[in-house]
Amino acid sequence: MKNLFLLPLVFTLIMSCENPKKEDKTTNKYVEETHSFAKPNIAVISHLDLNINVDFDAKAIIGKATYTIENNNATEIILDSKFLEIENVLADTKTTGFSLGEFDEMLGQPLHIAIKPDTETITVFYQTTSKTEALQWLNPQQTADKKHPFLFTQGQAILTRTWIPIQDSPQIRITYDATVKVPSELMAVMSAENPKVKTADGIYNFKMKQPISAYLIALAVGDIEYKAISERTGIYAEKSMVTKVHSEFSDMEKMVVAAENLYGKYAWDQFDVIVLPPSFPFGGMENPRLTFATPTVVAGDKSLTSLIAHELAHSWSGNLVTNATWNDFWLNEGFTVYFEIRIMEALYGIDRANMIALIGRQDLDDELESLKNTPNSTKLKLDLKGKNPDDGMNSIAYDKGYLFLRTLEETVGREKFDAFLKNYFNAHAFSTIHTEKFIAYLNKNLLEKHKINFNTDEWVYDAGVPSNQAVIQSDKFENAEKAMQQFLTNNKVDVAMTKDWTTQEWVHFIRNFPKEMTIAQMELFDDAFNFTNSMNSHIAMVWFEQAINKNYRGNAVDTKIEEFLTQVGRRWYVETLFKAYEKHDKVEEATAIYKKARANYHSVTATTIDKLLGYSN
Ligand code: BES
Ligand code: ZN
């Protein structure tokens, strides 16, 4: 008789998290994730209703996040949080118990919330703190128009938890609604259905109806305007930038059409780009419906717009078919570089595509050289347990990933490869994919189907680059190399030889200066081509890198480098230049510049450079 009383308890235990059978059944759904505290097998979020106030005076986001949950008879749900102040939590409509676990430098704290087996929603009242890593609060001086402050978020890889308490794993997809209140002179936009004009009261409502991973939730607030390019594409920028940005990105609709022709329908209805202030830490970020981009790609001649093709390509590889864990990051980026280059080929021809591919090929060689003492980090499939996912975000995922796919394409033939990729995106739409699942799919649907032998495992699980790699060739680059030889031999520049060069040829030319090049030769080139004052950010960046490498100081290049580093926060650029200083024992000089520049950097860039220069704030 007594035992009968215990039955409900036993039953609850069996049904709860500790039940090994249940775990077994559901591990199929979620693979092990070391960068999130969430236990989605027990209770998982499915929809977010965010209601926040963006307070520029306090530099804080204050509000509440309500989640609809899928509850497996659980007694708690765990969210990720980092540097958040949690004020109160509700289970359905009633206040419930919660606790923050031990703080981890990288992951933050698990937020344990007590729920009942029949709880359907939870609500967390919270605010961000000054330590938040996702948010960058800009003063008017840091914007293009210099009149109003600006705010943007950066979620990838594990920063969304620093502005929203959430289950921050790419495997967990949610839809969301948001109500965001901002000062009435500003406009708010998100990775969602967006306003095209300002509201009078500064209140904006958003809806993202397709399920996305937490790292793709994004918000930007500033004095911005919208200008359409086509019915479903357009740009947001500050007033003084709108015209320039609009004409720079005027091929956006054509890019979407080219992409759809390759791998199927665009799944997100609208494709807009917002150009942010120059401290934005990335070239671009593929937030669904609204790519975030650096102004450094607005070159005036559309020469750097492969970045838009890249972020657009993520609408398939990344946003639609998402890497399950950050160890599978190459499935996001390698596929996206491949797709990007195919879009560029479709729009601008094979020459342009191959130049872009070769610049990436050289990036890969540089990366392999810099990682030569840690060969494990040159594998496509990574093991980032205990490491910050940021550490895995280098040229390997992008350019080795690309080379793998290009080699596959050349092995099986383009027609079969394209058919395979189209099916791959279709079959995995709105779900996540990990490396082993991809390999199984590849074997079944491409290699075995067409009886083709391929060393997939070597590409994915071994260090370095296999010997069957595709060879990328460009006449244009070969000409640029010949021109350089001639200029150096004659000690004289024939400007006519360079008259049709595009940005890609200039970048290749500058990056491939011979080791023994003299300062006099640097001067010769600078006088002829005025590299020091280049208005093209990529050309300027590779030239500055060489100036540091060769200790060239002509034409006040030092002042230009300092200006560049204090204005631009794009991590790839900034890191390349600081690395050059570091490599040439000029850490002191670098640190002097960094002290002035650091306040302008987003946490993502500052963290990287702090580490590189051994700088503590
Ligand atoms: N998703 C990335 C940016 C990113 C990667 C943010 C890892 C956080 C962690 C984006 O699509 C990207 O690859 N950007 C590149 C663009 C380039 C390869 C065309 C960049 O920012 O330079
Ligand atoms: Zn990318």
XYZ file of C-alpha atoms and ligand atoms in Angstrom:
640
model
C 0.000 0.000 0.000
C 2.744 2.400 0.976
C 4.494 1.849 -2.313
C 1.481 2.993 -4.219
C 2.009 6.472 -2.845
C 5.414 6.508 -4.340
C 4.125 5.638 -7.779
C 3.594 9.177 -9.030
C 7.126 10.059 -7.932
C 8.602 7.024 -9.630
C 6.627 7.858 -12.714
C 7.924 11.427 -12.753
C 11.464 10.180 -12.365
C 11.088 7.760 -15.229
C 9.686 10.466 -17.457
C 12.242 13.084 -16.466
C 15.738 13.808 -17.610
C 17.419 11.021 -15.715
C 15.724 8.341 -17.782
C 18.463 6.781 -19.900
C 15.996 5.289 -22.362
C 14.534 8.645 -23.171
C 18.027 10.133 -23.596
C 18.920 7.361 -25.994
C 15.883 7.961 -28.109
C 16.401 11.690 -28.368
C 20.168 11.839 -28.832
C 19.342 11.197 -32.473
C 17.775 14.576 -32.577
C 20.496 16.588 -30.847
C 24.175 15.722 -31.144
C 26.482 16.590 -28.277
C 26.949 20.332 -27.934
C 29.775 21.616 -25.757
C 29.065 25.320 -26.248
C 25.627 25.457 -24.679
C 24.272 24.553 -21.235
C 20.847 23.776 -22.686
C 19.390 20.271 -22.392
C 16.961 20.330 -25.294
C 16.038 16.677 -24.893
C 14.280 17.590 -21.668
C 12.738 20.927 -22.510
C 13.372 23.037 -25.567
C 12.252 26.471 -26.708
C 10.294 26.733 -29.951
C 9.163 30.355 -30.137
C 10.394 33.628 -28.653
C 8.318 36.673 -27.925
C 10.776 39.448 -27.124
C 9.694 42.728 -25.622
C 12.529 45.160 -25.008
C 13.419 48.772 -24.522
C 16.711 49.999 -25.994
C 18.053 52.564 -23.536
C 20.915 54.534 -25.108
C 21.510 56.574 -21.931
C 21.967 53.537 -19.742
C 23.522 51.584 -22.627
C 21.296 48.684 -21.743
C 18.547 46.556 -23.199
C 15.787 46.048 -20.667
C 12.759 43.844 -21.044
C 11.420 40.337 -21.135
C 11.750 37.211 -23.227
C 8.765 34.849 -23.315
C 9.311 31.384 -24.737
C 6.900 28.762 -25.883
C 8.481 25.476 -24.868
C 8.283 21.844 -25.851
C 8.179 20.222 -22.494
C 9.066 16.547 -22.070
C 7.480 16.314 -18.618
C 10.424 18.249 -17.273
C 10.901 19.929 -13.935
C 13.384 22.444 -15.222
C 14.484 24.152 -18.388
C 18.011 25.477 -18.871
C 18.858 28.591 -20.848
C 22.249 30.079 -21.638
C 23.068 33.500 -20.261
C 26.180 35.583 -19.926
C 26.581 38.933 -18.216
C 22.809 39.333 -17.891
C 20.900 40.523 -14.842
C 17.924 38.242 -14.362
C 15.189 39.962 -12.395
C 12.277 37.596 -12.320
C 11.034 34.472 -14.066
C 7.537 33.177 -14.723
C 6.398 29.673 -15.583
C 3.229 30.302 -17.560
C 1.782 33.205 -15.582
C 3.247 32.474 -12.149
C 6.553 33.521 -10.634
C 8.854 30.534 -10.446
C 12.213 29.648 -8.941
C 15.394 30.162 -10.917
C 19.125 30.033 -10.285
C 22.271 30.934 -12.160
C 24.971 28.262 -12.191
C 28.708 28.689 -11.946
C 30.204 31.281 -14.278
C 32.367 30.034 -17.123
C 34.626 32.587 -18.839
C 33.652 31.376 -22.285
C 30.116 30.018 -21.904
C 28.654 32.221 -19.211
C 26.107 30.709 -16.818
C 23.308 28.185 -17.126
C 19.995 29.724 -16.096
C 18.005 26.961 -14.370
C 14.290 27.619 -14.347
C 11.856 25.488 -12.358
C 8.892 24.364 -14.431
C 6.096 21.835 -14.123
C 5.578 18.933 -16.512
C 2.684 20.872 -18.040
C 4.332 24.300 -18.219
C 3.874 25.762 -21.700
C 5.655 29.101 -21.518
C 8.377 30.773 -19.503
C 9.073 34.477 -19.214
C 12.405 35.957 -18.179
C 12.602 39.594 -17.074
C 16.163 40.762 -17.579
C 18.587 43.444 -18.578
C 21.965 43.554 -20.236
C 25.021 44.870 -18.420
C 28.088 46.868 -19.444
C 29.950 43.606 -19.992
C 27.679 42.401 -22.785
C 29.747 41.063 -25.673
C 27.180 41.003 -28.477
C 26.251 44.673 -28.330
C 28.275 47.604 -29.548
C 26.940 50.985 -28.471
C 28.349 53.680 -30.749
C 28.436 57.380 -30.048
C 27.524 59.781 -32.900
C 31.216 60.305 -33.748
C 31.518 56.633 -34.658
C 28.749 56.823 -37.274
C 28.767 58.150 -40.841
C 26.402 61.028 -40.187
C 27.828 61.879 -36.753
C 24.465 63.022 -35.386
C 22.929 60.106 -33.546
C 24.102 57.085 -31.585
C 23.927 53.602 -33.070
C 23.594 50.086 -31.738
C 24.131 46.733 -33.393
C 24.325 43.146 -32.191
C 26.591 40.293 -33.309
C 25.361 36.866 -32.284
C 27.617 34.346 -34.009
C 29.015 32.221 -32.580
C 27.954 32.215 -28.904
C 27.165 35.837 -28.120
C 23.373 35.974 -28.405
C 23.246 34.780 -24.779
C 24.870 38.101 -23.788
C 21.813 40.078 -24.893
C 18.958 37.550 -24.645
C 18.709 34.629 -22.208
C 18.256 31.765 -24.664
C 19.128 28.183 -25.584
C 22.130 29.249 -27.629
C 22.897 26.194 -29.729
C 22.674 26.157 -33.533
C 20.692 22.905 -33.263
C 17.792 24.636 -31.576
C 15.609 26.590 -33.990
C 12.923 29.066 -33.010
C 10.542 31.478 -34.662
C 10.274 34.891 -33.052
C 8.206 38.012 -32.593
C 9.644 41.152 -31.096
C 8.503 44.519 -29.902
C 11.387 46.941 -29.635
C 11.193 50.467 -28.266
C 13.898 52.916 -29.345
C 14.330 56.719 -29.223
C 11.881 58.137 -31.778
C 14.581 59.699 -33.973
C 16.009 56.219 -34.628
C 14.789 53.177 -36.546
C 15.123 49.555 -35.403
C 15.659 46.627 -37.768
C 16.081 42.931 -37.069
C 16.693 39.609 -38.795
C 12.948 39.558 -39.434
C 10.190 41.342 -41.340
C 11.343 44.936 -41.201
C 9.933 48.468 -41.301
C 10.824 50.656 -44.279
C 10.149 53.950 -42.567
C 10.419 55.290 -39.042
C 7.455 55.174 -36.680
C 6.404 58.261 -34.755
C 6.651 56.628 -31.344
C 9.857 54.610 -31.796
C 8.034 51.314 -31.295
C 8.712 48.569 -33.849
C 7.115 45.150 -34.221
C 8.940 42.274 -35.840
C 8.122 38.786 -36.974
C 10.432 35.979 -38.058
C 8.147 33.201 -39.153
C 10.765 30.699 -40.266
C 12.630 28.858 -37.492
C 16.236 30.016 -37.051
C 19.126 29.321 -34.676
C 19.827 31.754 -31.859
C 23.065 33.046 -33.398
C 20.996 34.530 -36.228
C 18.845 36.783 -34.068
C 20.046 40.309 -34.721
C 19.122 43.914 -34.043
C 20.426 47.241 -35.324
C 19.229 50.664 -34.194
C 20.263 53.925 -35.793
C 19.272 56.895 -37.892
C 18.913 54.815 -41.048
C 16.884 54.890 -44.243
C 15.690 52.217 -46.646
C 16.052 52.222 -50.414
C 14.657 49.381 -52.503
C 16.636 47.762 -55.314
C 13.847 45.431 -56.405
C 10.623 44.266 -54.904
C 12.400 41.830 -52.623
C 15.870 43.394 -52.227
C 17.109 46.689 -50.851
C 19.528 48.477 -48.569
C 19.494 50.262 -45.244
C 22.161 52.865 -44.523
C 22.711 56.194 -42.864
C 21.466 59.124 -44.940
C 24.857 60.211 -46.279
C 25.579 56.663 -47.454
C 22.243 55.658 -49.005
C 22.922 56.686 -52.624
C 26.426 55.244 -52.671
C 25.383 51.969 -51.084
C 22.355 51.649 -53.347
C 24.428 51.886 -56.526
C 27.222 49.693 -55.120
C 24.788 46.864 -54.404
C 22.487 47.421 -57.364
C 23.101 43.841 -58.600
C 21.492 42.297 -55.519
C 18.352 41.164 -57.302
C 20.458 39.578 -60.044
C 22.440 37.771 -57.376
C 19.284 36.316 -55.833
C 18.103 35.186 -59.264
C 21.483 33.560 -59.998
C 21.463 31.841 -56.619
C 17.926 30.540 -57.113
C 18.864 29.218 -60.540
C 21.651 27.247 -58.942
C 20.218 25.734 -55.791
C 16.509 26.438 -55.481
C 14.069 28.982 -54.200
C 15.142 31.715 -51.793
C 13.399 30.722 -48.579
C 13.300 34.020 -46.693
C 11.119 36.208 -48.960
C 13.123 39.428 -48.520
C 16.883 39.967 -48.954
C 18.098 43.315 -47.606
C 21.512 44.539 -46.515
C 22.265 47.091 -43.832
C 25.586 48.904 -44.043
C 26.767 49.546 -40.524
C 29.359 51.944 -39.129
C 33.005 50.932 -39.794
C 33.559 49.334 -36.400
C 31.373 46.371 -37.402
C 33.730 43.447 -36.695
C 33.006 41.416 -39.826
C 32.888 41.901 -43.542
C 29.364 40.642 -43.396
C 27.006 38.643 -41.210
C 24.230 36.619 -42.789
C 21.383 37.554 -40.459
C 18.288 36.158 -42.217
C 16.347 38.659 -44.342
C 18.859 41.360 -43.349
C 22.572 40.871 -43.911
C 24.776 43.118 -41.770
C 27.745 44.545 -43.699
C 30.841 46.640 -43.201
C 31.094 49.947 -45.099
C 34.600 48.902 -46.181
C 33.080 46.925 -49.070
C 31.503 50.040 -50.515
C 34.433 50.665 -52.859
C 32.647 52.752 -55.465
C 33.163 50.277 -58.309
C 31.357 47.125 -57.101
C 34.720 45.404 -56.847
C 34.148 43.970 -53.368
C 30.559 42.817 -53.752
C 31.429 39.132 -53.623
C 30.790 39.716 -49.939
C 27.104 40.217 -50.716
C 27.106 37.031 -52.792
C 28.691 35.283 -49.813
C 26.126 36.442 -47.254
C 23.314 35.710 -49.704
C 24.655 32.186 -50.205
C 24.325 31.665 -46.440
C 20.563 31.900 -46.976
C 20.985 28.269 -48.108
C 24.217 27.054 -46.498
C 23.987 28.193 -42.896
C 20.566 29.686 -42.402
C 18.497 26.994 -44.129
C 20.863 24.048 -43.587
C 22.717 24.885 -40.415
C 25.884 23.469 -38.886
C 24.778 21.386 -35.924
C 27.770 22.356 -33.782
C 30.682 24.760 -34.200
C 32.907 21.738 -34.923
C 30.981 21.524 -38.203
C 31.514 25.195 -39.020
C 33.055 24.249 -42.390
C 29.608 23.027 -43.485
C 28.438 26.638 -43.131
C 31.433 28.486 -44.515
C 33.034 26.099 -47.001
C 29.722 25.592 -48.799
C 29.076 29.304 -48.690
C 32.402 30.200 -50.302
C 31.717 27.599 -52.999
C 28.226 29.001 -53.582
C 29.503 32.618 -53.458
C 32.038 31.917 -56.186
C 29.393 30.199 -58.318
C 27.154 33.273 -58.012
C 30.069 35.511 -59.001
C 30.804 33.294 -61.977
C 27.167 33.407 -63.097
C 27.065 37.201 -62.901
C 30.545 38.322 -63.905
C 32.219 35.364 -65.592
C 34.822 32.738 -64.914
C 37.817 35.120 -64.763
C 36.434 37.014 -61.812
C 35.388 33.772 -60.114
C 38.822 32.227 -60.464
C 40.583 35.330 -59.188
C 38.438 35.274 -56.064
C 39.102 31.559 -55.678
C 42.861 32.087 -56.026
C 42.936 34.866 -53.445
C 41.277 32.363 -51.113
C 43.785 29.712 -52.140
C 46.602 32.004 -51.042
C 44.781 32.766 -47.779
C 44.670 29.023 -47.227
C 48.412 28.657 -47.786
C 49.075 31.505 -45.352
C 46.784 29.872 -42.809
C 48.425 26.453 -43.201
C 51.790 28.106 -42.638
C 50.629 29.927 -39.512
C 49.033 26.744 -38.121
C 51.941 24.463 -38.931
C 52.609 23.722 -35.279
C 48.991 22.769 -34.597
C 48.111 20.457 -37.504
C 44.880 19.340 -35.826
C 43.450 22.782 -36.377
C 43.868 22.361 -40.151
C 41.220 19.626 -40.257
C 37.793 20.490 -41.587
C 35.999 18.733 -38.744
C 37.207 20.435 -35.575
C 37.299 19.519 -31.939
C 36.520 22.733 -30.117
C 35.598 21.213 -26.781
C 36.839 23.574 -24.088
C 37.801 26.123 -26.720
C 36.096 29.225 -27.922
C 34.403 28.528 -31.274
C 36.031 31.719 -32.470
C 39.339 29.826 -32.459
C 38.052 27.597 -35.239
C 36.955 30.442 -37.431
C 39.851 30.774 -39.789
C 40.641 30.184 -43.427
C 40.516 26.385 -43.053
C 36.716 26.215 -42.853
C 36.369 28.731 -45.684
C 39.126 27.985 -48.144
C 39.955 24.356 -47.472
C 36.192 23.750 -47.371
C 35.904 25.485 -50.736
C 38.785 23.540 -52.241
C 37.232 20.259 -51.107
C 33.933 21.092 -52.793
C 35.603 22.400 -55.935
C 37.675 19.233 -56.135
C 34.510 17.178 -55.732
C 32.817 19.197 -58.446
C 35.707 18.656 -60.850
C 35.784 14.957 -60.038
C 32.102 14.214 -60.577
C 31.324 16.933 -63.119
C 29.350 20.119 -62.582
C 25.989 18.826 -63.679
C 25.890 15.957 -61.199
C 27.350 18.104 -58.457
C 24.763 20.848 -58.900
C 21.912 18.370 -58.876
C 23.338 16.857 -55.709
C 23.684 20.223 -53.951
C 20.192 21.311 -54.879
C 18.789 18.105 -53.400
C 20.995 18.472 -50.348
C 19.607 21.920 -49.526
C 16.089 20.766 -50.215
C 16.350 17.601 -48.142
C 17.810 19.409 -45.113
C 15.919 22.690 -45.264
C 15.260 24.213 -41.824
C 17.303 21.577 -40.085
C 20.833 21.092 -38.897
C 23.591 18.974 -40.299
C 26.782 17.609 -38.821
C 29.835 16.320 -40.635
C 29.076 12.605 -40.365
C 25.517 13.066 -41.534
C 26.796 15.054 -44.504
C 29.336 12.379 -45.431
C 26.669 9.670 -45.287
C 24.414 11.782 -47.494
C 27.276 12.475 -49.910
C 28.190 8.815 -50.182
C 24.653 7.685 -50.809
C 23.466 10.439 -53.121
C 26.535 11.284 -55.121
C 29.521 9.004 -54.819
C 27.901 5.565 -54.602
C 25.116 6.579 -56.920
C 27.607 7.382 -59.673
C 30.191 4.793 -58.567
C 32.873 7.365 -57.903
C 35.831 6.856 -55.591
C 36.738 9.860 -53.545
C 39.015 10.422 -50.530
C 36.379 12.282 -48.506
C 37.724 11.130 -45.150
C 41.182 12.397 -45.931
C 39.769 15.817 -46.849
C 37.594 16.037 -43.765
C 39.531 14.295 -41.011
C 43.196 14.758 -41.950
C 45.419 17.778 -41.536
C 46.596 19.788 -44.519
C 45.404 19.538 -48.107
C 45.210 16.218 -50.029
C 47.161 15.889 -53.253
C 44.111 15.475 -55.485
C 43.190 19.121 -54.895
C 41.749 21.102 -57.802
C 44.266 23.394 -59.463
C 42.944 26.906 -59.913
C 44.430 28.939 -62.693
C 44.063 32.564 -63.789
C 45.629 34.205 -66.865
C 44.922 37.555 -65.310
C 46.976 36.745 -62.241
C 49.757 35.312 -64.369
C 49.888 38.570 -66.291
C 50.052 40.533 -63.067
C 52.955 38.365 -61.921
C 54.770 38.923 -65.236
C 54.216 42.666 -65.005
C 55.738 42.696 -61.545
C 58.802 40.786 -62.726
C 59.245 43.241 -65.548
C 58.852 46.302 -63.322
C 61.356 44.961 -60.840
C 63.900 43.958 -63.476
C 63.695 47.300 -65.273
C 63.331 49.303 -62.104
C 60.642 51.127 -63.959
C 56.875 50.888 -64.055
C 54.900 50.599 -67.278
C 51.517 51.914 -66.166
C 49.883 50.956 -69.467
C 50.303 47.277 -68.597
C 48.027 47.718 -65.601
C 45.327 49.823 -67.153
C 42.586 47.163 -67.152
C 43.390 45.711 -63.783
C 40.619 45.105 -61.297
C 40.873 45.110 -57.517
C 41.619 41.383 -57.512
C 44.698 41.816 -59.725
C 45.981 44.653 -57.566
C 45.506 42.587 -54.440
C 47.364 39.684 -56.024
C 50.134 41.954 -57.286
C 50.738 43.521 -53.877
C 50.505 40.300 -51.882
C 53.118 38.662 -54.042
C 55.950 41.129 -53.718
C 59.165 39.116 -53.533
C 60.788 38.657 -50.127
C 63.882 40.590 -51.103
C 61.986 43.632 -52.332
C 63.681 46.876 -51.327
C 62.266 50.034 -49.854
C 63.273 51.850 -53.047
C 61.092 49.451 -55.001
C 58.186 49.979 -52.597
C 58.623 53.673 -53.265
C 58.709 53.122 -57.009
C 55.337 51.342 -56.874
C 53.792 53.757 -54.414
C 54.782 56.745 -56.544
C 53.386 55.104 -59.666
C 50.159 53.671 -58.194
C 49.548 55.708 -55.042
C 48.747 52.602 -52.972
C 49.169 54.467 -49.687
C 46.160 56.592 -50.524
C 44.071 53.835 -52.072
C 40.355 54.272 -51.468
C 39.808 50.542 -51.862
C 39.920 48.935 -48.424
C 41.235 45.562 -49.589
C 44.040 47.096 -51.657
C 44.891 49.474 -48.814
C 44.946 46.613 -46.320
C 47.330 44.370 -48.274
C 49.544 47.373 -49.084
C 49.700 48.385 -45.415
C 50.577 44.810 -44.553
C 53.516 44.953 -46.958
C 54.542 48.382 -45.680
C 54.792 46.885 -42.186
C 56.550 43.758 -43.502
C 59.143 45.752 -45.418
C 59.408 48.613 -42.934
C 58.410 51.055 -45.646
C 57.630 54.509 -44.270
C 57.213 56.609 -47.427
C 54.330 58.942 -48.263
C 53.344 59.126 -44.612
C 52.059 55.558 -44.765
C 52.338 55.311 -40.958
C 49.714 57.976 -40.516
C 47.460 56.193 -43.004
C 47.824 52.857 -41.239
C 47.022 54.442 -37.916
C 43.996 56.165 -39.407
C 42.818 52.873 -40.899
C 43.250 50.955 -37.652
C 41.461 53.572 -35.590
C 38.494 53.828 -37.954
C 37.956 50.298 -39.188
C 37.055 47.504 -36.788
C 36.708 44.699 -39.329
C 38.560 41.919 -37.581
C 40.113 40.295 -40.622
C 41.761 43.589 -41.673
C 42.752 44.710 -38.225
C 44.137 41.323 -37.236
C 46.164 41.017 -40.447
C 47.887 44.334 -39.773
C 48.517 43.750 -36.074
C 49.861 40.285 -36.922
C 52.339 41.862 -39.337
C 53.615 44.171 -36.583
C 53.872 41.249 -34.218
C 55.735 39.099 -36.720
C 58.311 41.823 -37.257
C 58.930 42.479 -33.569
C 57.047 45.743 -33.576
C 54.653 44.959 -30.740
C 55.436 48.257 -29.043
C 54.552 50.297 -32.096
C 51.417 48.197 -32.544
C 50.397 48.597 -28.918
C 50.732 52.381 -29.154
C 48.258 52.388 -32.042
C 46.015 49.797 -30.400
C 45.668 51.933 -27.270
C 44.060 54.629 -29.393
C 42.017 52.262 -31.543
C 40.670 49.800 -29.006
C 37.747 51.879 -27.762
C 36.323 51.858 -31.283
C 36.374 48.070 -31.571
C 33.548 45.620 -30.967
C 34.364 43.003 -28.298
C 34.954 40.365 -30.992
C 37.828 42.337 -32.502
C 39.185 43.634 -29.194
C 39.310 40.122 -27.718
C 41.319 38.840 -30.687
C 43.806 41.719 -30.649
C 44.161 41.694 -26.839
C 45.307 38.112 -27.157
C 47.577 38.745 -30.127
C 49.419 41.641 -28.509
C 49.267 40.301 -24.958
C 47.338 43.416 -24.022
C 45.323 43.740 -20.858
C 42.919 46.575 -20.569
N 29.250 34.172 -40.776
C 30.425 34.848 -41.167
C 30.953 35.784 -40.117
C 31.280 35.131 -38.806
C 31.984 33.954 -38.760
C 30.885 35.717 -37.636
C 32.263 33.376 -37.542
C 31.156 35.135 -36.424
C 31.849 33.953 -36.372
C 30.235 35.613 -42.463
O 29.399 35.005 -43.370
C 31.575 35.697 -43.136
O 32.084 34.683 -43.492
N 32.092 36.895 -43.291
C 33.330 37.115 -43.989
C 32.983 37.419 -45.415
C 33.858 36.909 -46.442
C 34.354 35.521 -46.327
C 33.300 37.190 -47.823
C 34.022 38.294 -43.330
O 33.479 38.846 -42.379
O 35.090 38.679 -43.744
Zn 30.333 33.277 -44.183
